Amino acid sequence: MIKSNNLFGFLIVLFCILTSTTKTFSKDNSPITSTDKTSKIKLQDDVIEYTLTDADYALVGNGFSNFDIREGYDEETVMVRLAKISKILLNNFPDHKKGQKLAVSYNVWKPGDDVFVMNVEFNGTKYVLQKK
């Protein structure tokens, strides 16, 4: 009975150690601490999840931290948003290899705030929509 309790305790400690060593990385591959909220990026299998920041929107000329997808507005089409997201990713991740996949979360105004996710893949020169 005592041995099984020790084993159970050991497994709990091991679980805590393993879960606490999971890291989230920033665009320069340094770990993000709980106080670093300028860019949100984490690795999931072979797909990197990335959330656009205020600086990312500013890079592509957006005064607000979103894409305006209302009918008749510049960012209504997916292709316009893809071009802007590709420019952001090429700026932030110049060393990505061909085939790197990203799930990019971005804010939209439709009207009303929402968050969309665009799944893209680096083709060697730019980011394109992932094929299903």
CSV table of C-alpha atoms in Angstrom, one decimal:
chain,number,residue,atom,x,y,z
A,1,MET,CA,0.0,0.0,0.0
A,2,ILE,CA,2.8,2.5,0.9
A,3,LYS,CA,4.6,1.6,-2.3
A,4,SER,CA,1.6,2.4,-4.5
A,5,ASN,CA,1.1,5.8,-2.7
A,6,ASN,CA,4.8,6.6,-3.4
A,7,LEU,CA,4.3,5.7,-7.0
A,8,PHE,CA,1.2,7.8,-7.3
A,9,GLY,CA,3.1,10.7,-5.7
A,10,PHE,CA,6.0,10.2,-8.1
A,11,LEU,CA,3.6,10.2,-11.1
A,12,ILE,CA,2.0,13.4,-10.0
A,13,VAL,CA,5.4,15.1,-9.5
A,14,LEU,CA,6.5,13.9,-12.9
A,15,PHE,CA,3.3,15.1,-14.6
A,16,CYS,CA,3.8,18.6,-13.0
A,17,ILE,CA,7.4,18.7,-14.2
A,18,LEU,CA,6.4,17.7,-17.7
A,19,THR,CA,3.5,20.1,-18.0
A,20,SER,CA,5.6,23.0,-16.6
A,21,THR,CA,8.3,22.5,-19.2
A,22,THR,CA,6.0,23.1,-22.2
A,23,LYS,CA,7.2,26.3,-23.8
A,24,THR,CA,5.6,28.9,-26.0
A,25,PHE,CA,8.0,30.7,-28.3
A,26,SER,CA,8.1,34.2,-29.7
A,27,LYS,CA,9.0,35.1,-33.3
A,28,ASP,CA,12.7,35.2,-32.4
A,29,ASN,CA,12.4,31.7,-30.9
A,30,SER,CA,12.9,32.8,-27.3
A,31,PRO,CA,10.4,31.5,-24.7
A,32,ILE,CA,7.5,33.8,-24.0
A,33,THR,CA,7.0,34.5,-20.3
A,34,SER,CA,3.6,35.3,-18.7
A,35,THR,CA,4.5,39.0,-18.9
A,36,ASP,CA,5.4,39.0,-22.6
A,37,LYS,CA,2.2,39.6,-24.5
A,38,THR,CA,3.5,41.4,-27.6
A,39,SER,CA,3.3,38.4,-29.8
A,40,LYS,CA,1.5,35.1,-29.2
A,41,ILE,CA,3.0,32.1,-30.9
A,42,LYS,CA,3.1,28.5,-30.0
A,43,LEU,CA,4.1,25.3,-31.8
A,44,GLN,CA,1.5,22.6,-32.3
A,45,ASP,CA,2.7,19.6,-34.2
A,46,ASP,CA,4.1,20.9,-37.5
A,47,VAL,CA,1.8,24.0,-37.4
A,48,ILE,CA,2.8,27.2,-35.7
A,49,GLU,CA,-0.1,29.2,-34.2
A,50,TYR,CA,0.4,32.9,-34.5
A,51,THR,CA,-1.8,35.8,-33.4
A,52,LEU,CA,-1.3,39.2,-35.1
A,53,THR,CA,-0.2,42.0,-32.9
A,54,ASP,CA,-0.8,45.8,-33.1
A,55,ALA,CA,2.6,46.2,-34.7
A,56,ASP,CA,1.7,43.6,-37.4
A,57,TYR,CA,-1.5,45.6,-38.3
A,58,ALA,CA,0.5,48.8,-38.4
A,59,LEU,CA,3.1,47.2,-40.7
A,60,VAL,CA,0.4,46.7,-43.4
A,61,GLY,CA,-1.1,50.2,-42.9
A,62,ASN,CA,-4.0,49.4,-40.7
A,63,GLY,CA,-4.7,52.1,-38.1
A,64,PHE,CA,-6.9,49.8,-36.1
A,65,SER,CA,-5.7,46.4,-34.9
A,66,ASN,CA,-8.1,44.5,-37.3
A,67,PHE,CA,-9.1,43.9,-40.9
A,68,ASP,CA,-12.3,45.6,-42.0
A,69,ILE,CA,-14.2,42.9,-43.8
A,70,ARG,CA,-17.4,44.8,-44.4
A,71,GLU,CA,-18.9,44.6,-47.9
A,72,GLY,CA,-17.2,47.1,-50.2
A,73,TYR,CA,-14.1,47.6,-47.9
A,74,ASP,CA,-10.5,46.8,-49.0
A,75,GLU,CA,-10.1,43.7,-46.8
A,76,GLU,CA,-13.4,42.1,-47.6
A,77,THR,CA,-11.8,39.4,-49.7
A,78,VAL,CA,-9.7,36.6,-48.4
A,79,MET,CA,-7.0,37.3,-51.0
A,80,VAL,CA,-6.4,40.9,-49.8
A,81,ARG,CA,-6.1,39.6,-46.2
A,82,LEU,CA,-3.8,36.8,-47.3
A,83,ALA,CA,-1.5,39.3,-49.1
A,84,LYS,CA,-1.3,41.4,-45.9
A,85,ILE,CA,-0.8,38.4,-43.7
A,86,SER,CA,1.9,37.1,-46.0
A,87,LYS,CA,3.8,40.5,-45.8
A,88,ILE,CA,3.6,40.3,-42.0
A,89,LEU,CA,4.9,36.8,-41.8
A,90,LEU,CA,7.7,37.4,-44.3
A,91,ASN,CA,8.7,40.4,-42.2
A,92,ASN,CA,8.5,38.5,-38.9
A,93,PHE,CA,9.8,35.1,-39.9
A,94,PRO,CA,12.4,35.5,-42.7
A,95,ASP,CA,14.0,32.1,-42.0
A,96,HIS,CA,11.0,29.9,-42.4
A,97,LYS,CA,11.5,26.9,-44.7
A,98,LYS,CA,9.4,25.9,-47.6
A,99,GLY,CA,6.4,23.9,-46.4
A,100,GLN,CA,6.2,25.6,-42.9
A,101,LYS,CA,2.5,25.8,-41.9
A,102,LEU,CA,0.9,28.5,-39.7
A,103,ALA,CA,-2.5,29.0,-38.3
A,104,VAL,CA,-2.8,32.8,-38.1
A,105,SER,CA,-5.4,34.4,-35.8
A,106,TYR,CA,-6.5,37.9,-36.7
A,107,ASN,CA,-9.0,40.4,-35.6
A,108,VAL,CA,-11.8,41.6,-38.0
A,109,TRP,CA,-14.5,44.2,-37.9
A,110,LYS,CA,-17.7,43.0,-39.7
A,111,PRO,CA,-19.3,45.3,-37.9
A,112,GLY,CA,-18.5,44.0,-34.5
A,113,ASP,CA,-15.3,42.4,-33.3
A,114,ASP,CA,-14.5,38.8,-34.2
A,115,VAL,CA,-11.4,36.7,-34.6
A,116,PHE,CA,-10.7,34.6,-37.7
A,117,VAL,CA,-8.0,32.0,-38.4
A,118,MET,CA,-6.3,31.7,-41.7
A,119,ASN,CA,-4.2,28.5,-42.3
A,120,VAL,CA,-1.3,29.3,-44.6
A,121,GLU,CA,1.8,27.6,-45.8
A,122,PHE,CA,5.2,29.0,-47.0
A,123,ASN,CA,5.8,28.1,-50.6
A,124,GLY,CA,9.4,29.3,-50.6
A,125,THR,CA,8.6,32.9,-51.6
A,126,LYS,CA,5.3,33.8,-50.0
A,127,TYR,CA,2.5,32.4,-47.8
A,128,VAL,CA,-0.4,30.7,-49.6
A,129,LEU,CA,-3.6,29.3,-48.3
A,130,GLN,CA,-3.2,25.7,-47.2
A,131,LYS,CA,-4.8,23.1,-49.4
A,132,LYS,CA,-7.3,20.9,-47.6
